[in-house]
Amino acid sequence: MIDFIQQYGPVTQALAATLFTWGVTAAGAALVFFTRTVNPKLMDCMLGFAAGVMIAASFWSLLAPGLEMAEQMGQIAWLTATIGFMGGGIFMRITDMVLPHLHLGMDLDHSEGIKTSWQRSTLLVLAITLHNIPEGLAVGVAFGAVAANLPSATIGGAVALAIGIGLQNFPEGAAVSLPLRREGLSRTKSFFMGQSSGVVEPIAGVIGAMFVVYMQEFLPYALCFAAGAMIFVVVEELIPESQRNEANIDIVTMATMGGFSVMMILDVALG
């Protein structure tokens, strides 16, 4: 499979990979055709698993290669990593402040970003869309890094990242479509809105790949930027949402560790 993927350019690879991750989001949203709800404990565990995957991906697939590339390029590695990592977090914080959205389980009066009269369903979709941006960007940057021919960037590692992001997108699709169905929307509309939260990933993926292909001197910063953006999402949203029910904290914590382990295995085995 790796040999087949290598036949194509980094932008095409990034597009294909992020179309896959979008497809998994749609698969999760498709649960709405079979049920109106998922056991809350199971949903919390799935969100915890997603958090673990993103934490592991942030380090193994983005931050560590970014540090290595910075050294190979003669940069001050820790400074490059810090600037890129914090830049990603600051970018997400600014986006979080501006983009209207509503986190899962919150009442409409707890919506964040610029205040609007948009419906609750739209705000829920935008909340998931918000953290799909760094996921798509991360995949695109990873494939773009391979084109730089640096030893720390491998096609296997980029594929592992895409698979990991895809795995954690499944509960995100369900987390949007199922609440919308319970609020009275039709199955078709709930599915459409649930999967639409992933449409930003191919866009961000292509932008990320093109950026590093044409501006390779910024590649270490871009990798660390994507890592910082993903960690912001995990700490600000996924972990709090997965541990909202105190009775589930222990099992959700183990699910988070399981997600980290799965992503670590994927990255080490394929990378």
Coordinates of C-alpha atoms in Angstrom, one line a residue:
M1 CA 0.0 0.0 0.0
I2 CA 2.8 2.4 0.9
D3 CA 4.5 1.9 -2.5
F4 CA 1.1 2.7 -4.2
I5 CA 0.7 5.9 -2.2
Q6 CA 4.2 7.0 -3.1
Q7 CA 3.3 7.2 -6.8
Y8 CA 1.4 10.5 -6.1
G9 CA 2.5 13.9 -5.1
P10 CA 2.1 15.2 -1.5
V11 CA -0.9 17.4 -2.2
T12 CA -2.7 14.5 -3.8
Q13 CA -1.7 12.2 -0.9
A14 CA -3.0 14.7 1.6
L15 CA -6.2 15.1 -0.3
A16 CA -6.8 11.4 -0.4
A17 CA -5.9 11.0 3.3
T18 CA -8.2 13.7 4.5
L19 CA -11.0 12.5 2.3
F20 CA -10.6 9.2 4.2
T21 CA -10.8 11.0 7.6
W22 CA -13.9 12.9 6.4
G23 CA -15.4 9.6 5.3
V24 CA -14.9 8.1 8.8
T25 CA -16.6 11.2 10.2
A26 CA -19.5 10.4 7.9
A27 CA -19.5 6.8 9.0
G28 CA -19.9 7.9 12.6
A29 CA -22.7 10.3 11.7
A30 CA -24.4 7.4 9.9
L31 CA -25.2 5.8 13.3
V32 CA -28.2 8.1 13.3
F33 CA -29.9 5.8 10.8
F34 CA -29.7 2.9 13.3
T35 CA -30.3 4.5 16.7
R36 CA -31.3 7.7 18.4
T37 CA -28.8 7.5 21.1
V38 CA -25.5 5.8 22.3
N39 CA -24.9 4.7 25.9
P40 CA -23.4 7.8 27.6
K41 CA -20.6 5.8 29.1
L42 CA -19.7 4.4 25.6
M43 CA -19.8 7.9 24.1
D44 CA -17.5 9.3 26.9
C45 CA -15.1 6.4 26.3
M46 CA -15.0 7.1 22.6
L47 CA -14.3 10.8 23.2
G48 CA -11.6 9.8 25.7
F49 CA -10.1 7.4 23.1
A50 CA -10.1 10.3 20.5
A51 CA -8.3 12.5 23.0
G52 CA -5.6 9.8 23.5
V53 CA -5.1 9.4 19.8
M54 CA -4.7 13.2 19.3
I55 CA -2.2 13.5 22.2
A56 CA -0.1 10.7 20.8
A57 CA -0.3 12.0 17.2
S58 CA 0.7 15.5 18.4
F59 CA 4.0 14.1 19.8
W60 CA 4.9 11.1 17.7
S61 CA 3.8 12.3 14.3
L62 CA 4.3 16.1 14.7
L63 CA 6.3 17.5 17.5
A64 CA 9.1 14.9 17.6
P65 CA 9.7 15.1 13.8
G66 CA 9.5 18.9 14.0
L67 CA 12.3 18.9 16.6
E68 CA 14.4 16.6 14.5
M69 CA 13.9 18.6 11.3
A70 CA 14.7 21.8 13.1
E71 CA 18.1 20.3 14.2
Q72 CA 18.8 19.1 10.7
M73 CA 18.1 22.5 9.3
G74 CA 20.5 24.2 11.8
Q75 CA 17.7 25.9 13.8
I76 CA 17.6 26.1 17.6
A77 CA 15.3 23.1 18.0
W78 CA 13.7 24.0 21.3
L79 CA 13.0 27.5 20.2
T80 CA 11.4 26.4 16.9
A81 CA 9.3 23.9 18.7
T82 CA 8.1 26.4 21.3
I83 CA 7.2 29.1 18.7
G84 CA 5.4 26.6 16.5
F85 CA 3.6 24.8 19.4
M86 CA 2.4 27.9 21.1
G87 CA 1.5 29.5 17.8
G88 CA -0.8 26.6 17.1
G89 CA -2.5 27.0 20.5
I90 CA -2.8 30.8 20.1
F91 CA -4.3 30.4 16.7
M92 CA -7.0 28.0 18.0
R93 CA -7.7 30.3 21.0
I94 CA -8.3 33.2 18.7
T95 CA -10.5 31.1 16.4
D96 CA -12.3 29.8 19.5
M97 CA -13.0 33.4 20.6
V98 CA -14.3 34.4 17.1
L99 CA -16.1 31.5 15.6
P100 CA -19.7 31.0 17.1
H101 CA -20.0 27.4 18.4
L102 CA -21.6 25.4 21.2
H103 CA -19.9 22.5 23.0
L104 CA -21.7 19.2 23.4
G105 CA -24.1 19.0 26.4
M106 CA -24.2 22.8 26.9
D107 CA -27.3 25.0 26.9
L108 CA -27.6 27.5 24.1
D109 CA -26.8 30.4 26.5
H110 CA -23.3 28.9 26.9
S111 CA -22.4 29.3 23.3
E112 CA -18.9 30.7 22.6
G113 CA -17.5 33.1 20.0
I114 CA -19.3 36.0 18.5
K115 CA -22.9 36.0 19.6
T116 CA -25.4 35.2 16.8
S117 CA -29.0 34.1 16.4
W118 CA -27.9 30.8 14.7
Q119 CA -29.7 27.7 15.6
R120 CA -28.3 25.2 18.2
S121 CA -27.7 22.6 15.5
T122 CA -25.5 24.9 13.5
L123 CA -23.5 25.9 16.6
L124 CA -23.0 22.2 17.5
V125 CA -21.6 21.4 14.0
L126 CA -19.3 24.4 14.2
A127 CA -17.9 23.2 17.5
I128 CA -16.7 20.0 15.9
T129 CA -15.7 21.8 12.7
L130 CA -13.4 24.0 14.8
H131 CA -11.2 21.1 15.9
N132 CA -11.3 19.4 12.6
I133 CA -9.2 22.3 11.2
P134 CA -6.0 21.3 13.0
E135 CA -6.6 17.6 12.3
G136 CA -6.8 18.2 8.5
L137 CA -3.8 20.6 8.8
A138 CA -1.8 18.0 10.6
V139 CA -2.3 15.3 8.0
G140 CA -1.5 17.7 5.2
V141 CA 1.7 18.9 6.8
A142 CA 2.7 15.3 7.5
F143 CA 2.5 14.4 3.8
G144 CA 4.1 17.6 2.8
A145 CA 7.0 16.9 5.1
V146 CA 7.7 13.6 3.2
A147 CA 8.3 15.6 0.1
A148 CA 11.1 17.5 1.8
N149 CA 13.1 14.2 1.9
L150 CA 14.1 14.6 5.5
P151 CA 14.9 11.3 7.3
S152 CA 12.4 12.1 10.2
A153 CA 9.5 12.3 7.8
T154 CA 8.2 9.0 6.3
I155 CA 5.2 8.1 4.2
G156 CA 4.4 5.4 6.8
G157 CA 4.3 8.0 9.6
A158 CA 2.0 10.2 7.5
V159 CA -0.3 7.2 6.8
A160 CA -0.3 6.3 10.5
L161 CA -1.4 9.8 11.4
A162 CA -4.2 9.7 8.8
I163 CA -5.4 6.4 10.2
G164 CA -5.3 7.7 13.8
I165 CA -7.2 10.9 12.9
G166 CA -9.7 8.7 11.1
L167 CA -10.2 6.5 14.1
Q168 CA -11.0 9.4 16.4
N169 CA -13.3 11.0 13.9
F170 CA -15.8 8.3 14.2
P171 CA -17.1 9.3 17.6
E172 CA -17.1 12.9 16.6
G173 CA -19.5 12.3 13.7
A174 CA -21.8 10.4 16.1
A175 CA -21.4 13.1 18.7
V176 CA -23.0 15.6 16.3
S177 CA -25.7 13.6 14.5
L178 CA -27.2 11.8 17.4
P179 CA -27.9 14.9 19.6
L180 CA -29.4 16.6 16.6
R181 CA -31.7 13.6 16.0
R182 CA -32.8 13.7 19.7
E183 CA -33.7 17.4 19.2
G184 CA -36.2 16.5 16.5
L185 CA -34.2 16.8 13.2
S186 CA -34.8 14.1 10.6
R187 CA -32.3 11.2 10.3
T188 CA -31.2 12.5 6.9
K189 CA -30.6 16.1 8.1
S190 CA -28.9 14.9 11.3
F191 CA -26.5 12.8 9.2
F192 CA -25.9 15.6 6.7
M193 CA -25.0 18.0 9.4
G194 CA -22.9 15.5 11.3
Q195 CA -20.7 14.6 8.3
S196 CA -20.5 18.2 7.2
S197 CA -18.3 18.9 10.3
G198 CA -15.5 16.9 8.6
V199 CA -15.6 18.8 5.2
V200 CA -13.0 21.2 6.5
E201 CA -10.4 18.5 6.8
P202 CA -9.7 18.0 3.1
I203 CA -9.5 21.8 2.7
A204 CA -7.1 22.2 5.6
G205 CA -5.1 19.2 4.5
V206 CA -4.5 20.5 1.0
I207 CA -3.5 23.9 2.4
G208 CA -1.1 22.4 4.8
A209 CA 0.6 20.2 2.2
M210 CA 0.9 23.1 -0.3
F211 CA 2.3 25.4 2.4
V212 CA 5.2 23.1 3.4
V213 CA 5.9 22.0 -0.2
Y214 CA 6.5 25.6 -1.3
M215 CA 7.9 27.0 2.0
Q216 CA 10.0 24.1 3.3
E217 CA 12.1 26.3 5.6
F218 CA 9.0 26.7 7.7
L219 CA 8.3 23.0 7.9
P220 CA 9.5 22.4 11.5
Y221 CA 7.3 25.3 12.6
A222 CA 4.3 24.0 10.7
L223 CA 4.6 20.5 12.3
C224 CA 4.9 22.0 15.8
F225 CA 2.0 24.5 15.0
A226 CA -0.3 21.6 14.1
A227 CA 0.7 19.8 17.3
G228 CA -0.1 22.8 19.4
A229 CA -3.4 23.3 17.7
M230 CA -4.4 19.7 18.4
I231 CA -3.3 19.8 22.0
F232 CA -5.4 22.9 22.5
V233 CA -8.5 21.0 21.2
V234 CA -7.8 18.0 23.5
V235 CA -7.4 20.0 26.7
E236 CA -10.0 22.6 26.0
E237 CA -12.8 20.3 24.6
L238 CA -12.3 16.6 24.4
I239 CA -11.0 15.7 27.9
P240 CA -13.6 18.0 29.7
E241 CA -16.4 16.6 27.6
S242 CA -15.4 13.0 28.1
Q243 CA -15.1 13.4 31.8
R244 CA -18.2 15.4 32.5
N245 CA -19.8 12.4 34.2
E246 CA -17.8 11.8 37.4
A247 CA -18.9 8.1 37.5
N248 CA -17.1 7.4 34.3
I249 CA -13.8 9.2 34.9
D250 CA -11.8 6.1 35.6
I251 CA -12.9 4.1 32.6
V252 CA -12.7 7.2 30.4
T253 CA -9.1 7.7 31.6
M254 CA -8.2 4.2 30.6
A255 CA -9.9 4.7 27.2
T256 CA -7.7 7.8 26.7
M257 CA -4.6 5.8 27.5
G258 CA -5.8 3.1 25.1
G259 CA -6.2 5.7 22.3
F260 CA -2.7 7.0 23.0
S261 CA -1.3 3.4 22.9
V262 CA -3.1 2.6 19.6
M263 CA -1.7 5.8 17.9
M264 CA 1.7 5.2 19.3
I265 CA 1.7 1.6 17.9
L266 CA 0.5 2.8 14.5
D267 CA 3.2 5.5 14.3
V268 CA 6.0 3.3 15.4
A269 CA 5.0 0.3 13.4
L270 CA 4.3 2.2 10.1
G271 CA 6.7 5.1 10.6

